[in-house]
PDB file of C-alpha atoms in Angstrom:
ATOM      1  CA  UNK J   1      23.307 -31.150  24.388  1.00 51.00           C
ATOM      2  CA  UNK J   2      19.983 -32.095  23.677  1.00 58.00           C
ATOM      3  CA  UNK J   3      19.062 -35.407  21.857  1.00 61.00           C
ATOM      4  CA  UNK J   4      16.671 -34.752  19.152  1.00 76.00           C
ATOM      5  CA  UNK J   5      14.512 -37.595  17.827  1.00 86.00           C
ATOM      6  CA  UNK J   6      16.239 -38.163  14.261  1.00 86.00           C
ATOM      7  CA  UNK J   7      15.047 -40.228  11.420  1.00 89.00           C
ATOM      8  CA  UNK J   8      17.045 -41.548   8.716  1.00 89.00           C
ATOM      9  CA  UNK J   9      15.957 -41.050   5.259  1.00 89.00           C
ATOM     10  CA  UNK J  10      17.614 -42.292   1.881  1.00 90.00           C
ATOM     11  CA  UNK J  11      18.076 -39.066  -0.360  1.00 89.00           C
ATOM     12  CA  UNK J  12      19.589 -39.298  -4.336  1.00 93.00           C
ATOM     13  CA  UNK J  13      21.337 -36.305  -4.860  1.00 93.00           C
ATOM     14  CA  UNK J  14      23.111 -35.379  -8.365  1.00 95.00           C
ATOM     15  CA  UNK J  15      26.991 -35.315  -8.116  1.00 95.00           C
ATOM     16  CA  UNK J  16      27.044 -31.660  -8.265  1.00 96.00           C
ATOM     17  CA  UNK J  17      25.068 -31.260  -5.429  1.00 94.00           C
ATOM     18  CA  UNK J  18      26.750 -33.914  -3.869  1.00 93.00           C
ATOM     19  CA  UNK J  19      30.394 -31.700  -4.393  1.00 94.00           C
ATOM     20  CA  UNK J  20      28.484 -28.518  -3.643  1.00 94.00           C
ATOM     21  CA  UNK J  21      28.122 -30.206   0.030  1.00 93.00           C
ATOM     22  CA  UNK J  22      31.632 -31.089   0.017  1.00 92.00           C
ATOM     23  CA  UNK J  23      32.632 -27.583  -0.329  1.00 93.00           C
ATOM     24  CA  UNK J  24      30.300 -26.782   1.934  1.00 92.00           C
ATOM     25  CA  UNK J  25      32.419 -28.592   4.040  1.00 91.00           C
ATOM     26  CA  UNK J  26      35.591 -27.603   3.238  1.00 90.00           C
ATOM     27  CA  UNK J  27      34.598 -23.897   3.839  1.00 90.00           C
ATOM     28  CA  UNK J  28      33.772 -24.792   7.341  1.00 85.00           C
ATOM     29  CA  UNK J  29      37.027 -26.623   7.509  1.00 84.00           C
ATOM     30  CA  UNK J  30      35.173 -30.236   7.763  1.00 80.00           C
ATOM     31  CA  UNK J  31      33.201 -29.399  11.271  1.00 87.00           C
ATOM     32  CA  UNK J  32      29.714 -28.927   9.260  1.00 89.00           C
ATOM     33  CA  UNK J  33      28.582 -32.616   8.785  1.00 91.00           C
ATOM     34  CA  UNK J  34      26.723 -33.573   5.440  1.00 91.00           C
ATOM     35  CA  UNK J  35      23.308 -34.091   7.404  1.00 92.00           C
ATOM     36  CA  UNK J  36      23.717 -30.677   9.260  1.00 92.00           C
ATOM     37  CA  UNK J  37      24.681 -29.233   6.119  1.00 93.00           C
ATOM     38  CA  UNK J  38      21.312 -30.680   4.353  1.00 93.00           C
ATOM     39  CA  UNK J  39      19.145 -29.289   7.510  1.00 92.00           C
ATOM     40  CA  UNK J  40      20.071 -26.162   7.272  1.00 92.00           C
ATOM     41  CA  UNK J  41      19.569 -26.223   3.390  1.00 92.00           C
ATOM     42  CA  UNK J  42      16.109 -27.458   3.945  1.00 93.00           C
ATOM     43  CA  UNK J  43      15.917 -24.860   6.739  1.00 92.00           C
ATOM     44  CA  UNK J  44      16.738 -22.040   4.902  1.00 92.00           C
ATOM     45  CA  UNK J  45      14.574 -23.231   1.625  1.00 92.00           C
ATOM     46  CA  UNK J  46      11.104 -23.892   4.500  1.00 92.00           C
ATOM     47  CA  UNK J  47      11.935 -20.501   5.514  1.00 89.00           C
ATOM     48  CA  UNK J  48      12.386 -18.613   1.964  1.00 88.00           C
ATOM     49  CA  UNK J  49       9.109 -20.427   0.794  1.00 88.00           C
ATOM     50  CA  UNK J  50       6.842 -19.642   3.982  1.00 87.00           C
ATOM     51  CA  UNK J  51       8.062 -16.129   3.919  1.00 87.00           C
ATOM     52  CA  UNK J  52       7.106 -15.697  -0.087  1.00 83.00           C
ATOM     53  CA  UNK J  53       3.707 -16.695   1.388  1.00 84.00           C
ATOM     54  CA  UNK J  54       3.398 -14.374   4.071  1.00 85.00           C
ATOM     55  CA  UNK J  55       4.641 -11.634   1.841  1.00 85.00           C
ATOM     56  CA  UNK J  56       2.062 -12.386  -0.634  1.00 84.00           C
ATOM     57  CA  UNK J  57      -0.331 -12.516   1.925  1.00 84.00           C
ATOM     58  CA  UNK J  58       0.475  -9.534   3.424  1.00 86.00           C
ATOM     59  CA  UNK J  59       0.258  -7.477   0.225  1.00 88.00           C
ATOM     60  CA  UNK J  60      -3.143  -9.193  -0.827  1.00 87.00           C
ATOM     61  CA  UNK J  61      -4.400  -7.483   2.406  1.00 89.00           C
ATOM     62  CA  UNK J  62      -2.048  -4.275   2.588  1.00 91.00           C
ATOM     63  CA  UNK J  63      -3.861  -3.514  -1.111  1.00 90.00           C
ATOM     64  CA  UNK J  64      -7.412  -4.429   0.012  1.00 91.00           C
ATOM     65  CA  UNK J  65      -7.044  -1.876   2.980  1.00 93.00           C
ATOM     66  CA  UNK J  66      -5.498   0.767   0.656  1.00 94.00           C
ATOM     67  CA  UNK J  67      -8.407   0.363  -2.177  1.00 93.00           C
ATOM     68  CA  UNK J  68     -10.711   0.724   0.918  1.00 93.00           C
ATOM     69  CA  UNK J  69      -9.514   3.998   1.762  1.00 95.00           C
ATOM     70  CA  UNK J  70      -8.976   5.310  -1.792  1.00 95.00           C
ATOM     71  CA  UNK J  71     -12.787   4.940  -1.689  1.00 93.00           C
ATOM     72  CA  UNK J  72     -14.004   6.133   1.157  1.00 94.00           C
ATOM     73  CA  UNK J  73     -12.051   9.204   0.088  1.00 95.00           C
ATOM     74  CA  UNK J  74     -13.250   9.368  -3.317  1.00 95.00           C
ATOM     75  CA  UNK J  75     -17.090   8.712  -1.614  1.00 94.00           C
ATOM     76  CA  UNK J  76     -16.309  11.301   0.771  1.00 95.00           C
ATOM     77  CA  UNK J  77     -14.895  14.015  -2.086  1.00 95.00           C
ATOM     78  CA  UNK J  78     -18.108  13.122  -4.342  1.00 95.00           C
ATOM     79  CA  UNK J  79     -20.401  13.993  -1.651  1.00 95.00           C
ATOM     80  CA  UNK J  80     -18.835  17.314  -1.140  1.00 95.00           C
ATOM     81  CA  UNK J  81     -18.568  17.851  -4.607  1.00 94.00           C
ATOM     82  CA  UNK J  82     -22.269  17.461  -5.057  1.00 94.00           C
ATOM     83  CA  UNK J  83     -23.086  19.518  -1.408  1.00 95.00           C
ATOM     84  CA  UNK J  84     -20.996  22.206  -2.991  1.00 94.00           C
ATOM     85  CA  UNK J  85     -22.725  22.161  -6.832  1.00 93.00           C
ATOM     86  CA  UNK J  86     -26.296  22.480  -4.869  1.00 93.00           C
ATOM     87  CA  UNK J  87     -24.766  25.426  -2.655  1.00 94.00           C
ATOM     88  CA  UNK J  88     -23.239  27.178  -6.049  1.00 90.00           C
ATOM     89  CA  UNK J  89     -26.581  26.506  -7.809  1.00 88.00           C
ATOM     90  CA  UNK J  90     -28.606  27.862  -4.878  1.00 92.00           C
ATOM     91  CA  UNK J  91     -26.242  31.041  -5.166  1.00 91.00           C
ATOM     92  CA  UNK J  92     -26.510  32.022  -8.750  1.00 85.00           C
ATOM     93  CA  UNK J  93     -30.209  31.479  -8.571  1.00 84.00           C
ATOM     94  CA  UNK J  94     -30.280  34.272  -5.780  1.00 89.00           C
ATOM     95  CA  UNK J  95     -27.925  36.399  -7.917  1.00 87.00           C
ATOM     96  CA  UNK J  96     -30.017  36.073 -10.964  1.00 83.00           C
ATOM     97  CA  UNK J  97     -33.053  36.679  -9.383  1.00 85.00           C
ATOM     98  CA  UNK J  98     -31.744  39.802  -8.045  1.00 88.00           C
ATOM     99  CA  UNK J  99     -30.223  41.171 -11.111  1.00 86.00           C
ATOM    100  CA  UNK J 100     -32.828  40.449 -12.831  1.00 86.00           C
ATOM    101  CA  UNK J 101     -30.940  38.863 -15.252  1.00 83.00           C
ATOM    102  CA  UNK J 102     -32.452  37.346 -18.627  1.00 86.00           C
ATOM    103  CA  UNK J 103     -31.490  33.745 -19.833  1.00 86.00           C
ATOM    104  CA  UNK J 104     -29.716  35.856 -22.823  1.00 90.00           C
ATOM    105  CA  UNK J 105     -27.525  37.487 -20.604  1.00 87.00           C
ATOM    106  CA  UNK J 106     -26.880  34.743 -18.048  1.00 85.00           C
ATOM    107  CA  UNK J 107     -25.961  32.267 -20.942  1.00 89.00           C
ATOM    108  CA  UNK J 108     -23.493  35.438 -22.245  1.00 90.00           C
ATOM    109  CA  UNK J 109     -21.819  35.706 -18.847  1.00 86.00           C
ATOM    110  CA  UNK J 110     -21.313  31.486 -18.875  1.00 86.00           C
ATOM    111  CA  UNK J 111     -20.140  31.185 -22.073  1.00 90.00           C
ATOM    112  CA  UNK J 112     -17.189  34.098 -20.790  1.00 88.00           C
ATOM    113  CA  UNK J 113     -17.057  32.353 -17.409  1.00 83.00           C
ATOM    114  CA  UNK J 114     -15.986  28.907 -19.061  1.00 85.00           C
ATOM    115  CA  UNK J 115     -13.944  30.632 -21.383  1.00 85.00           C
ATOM    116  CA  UNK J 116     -12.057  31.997 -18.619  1.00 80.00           C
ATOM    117  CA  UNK J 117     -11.401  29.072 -16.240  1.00 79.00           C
ATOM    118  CA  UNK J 118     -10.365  26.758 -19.335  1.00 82.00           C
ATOM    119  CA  UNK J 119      -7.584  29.261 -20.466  1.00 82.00           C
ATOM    120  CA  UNK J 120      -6.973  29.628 -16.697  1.00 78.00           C
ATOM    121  CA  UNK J 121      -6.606  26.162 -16.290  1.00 73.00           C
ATOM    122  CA  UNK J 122      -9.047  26.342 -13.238  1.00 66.00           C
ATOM    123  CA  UNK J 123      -6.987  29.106 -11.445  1.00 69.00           C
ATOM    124  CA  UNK J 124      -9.601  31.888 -11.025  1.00 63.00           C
ATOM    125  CA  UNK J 125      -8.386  35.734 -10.265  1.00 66.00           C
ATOM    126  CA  UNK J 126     -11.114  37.423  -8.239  1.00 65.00           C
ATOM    127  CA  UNK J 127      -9.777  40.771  -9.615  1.00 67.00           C
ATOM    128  CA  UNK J 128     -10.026  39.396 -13.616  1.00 62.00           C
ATOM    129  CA  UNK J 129     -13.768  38.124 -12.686  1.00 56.00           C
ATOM    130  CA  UNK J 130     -14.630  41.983 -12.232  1.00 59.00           C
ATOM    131  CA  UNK J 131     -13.319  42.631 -15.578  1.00 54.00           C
TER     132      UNK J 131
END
């Protein structure tokens, strides 16, 4: 076995952690000495404490990268959105030039057209549009 360099230390411990090490002992039928007992309890507490760090860590960064994409999505959406509003705009200008449509009319046809997607909830029938 391998010596390891050990220093001694002088620890006050209350007497019900002191019988909470005897037990200790008694469950592993009085092989476990008090010392090993204590470095494994300080082992197990490093480890629970450095983990808690590395977990919060971890989800400081895991939520930075997820905000980072929500955004570039909701960039990216935003820009389409807008792309799309030009290209509609374009469209109905072309339409109403062609129809020769008066603001009377087109403002008639709106009014009906919002009418229709907000009891529609958004869902738009291309056969009830002709209607």
């Amino acid at each position: 076995m391998q010596s390891v360099n050990k220093q001694q230390i002088s620890v006050q411990l209350p007497l019900s952690t002191i019988n909470k090490i005897e037990s200790l002992k008694k469950l592993d039928d009085g092989k476990t000495s008090r010392n090993k007992i204590i470095e494994s309890a300080v082992d197990f507490y490093f480890g629970y404490k450095t983990s808690e760090i590395t977990q919060d860590y971890l989800c400081s960064i895991i939520g930075q990268k997820i905000e980072g994409m929500i955004n570039n999505a909701s960039n990216r959406t935003s820009k389409l959105q807008f792309k799309e509003a030009v290209e509609i705009n374009v469209l109905t200008r072309i339409v109403a030039s062609m129809m020769e449509l008066d603001k009377d009319s087109y403002d008639k046809m709106r009014r009906k057209a919002v009418e229709d997607v907000k009891a529609s909830k958004g869902i738009i029938s291309a056969y009830e549009a002709q209607t």
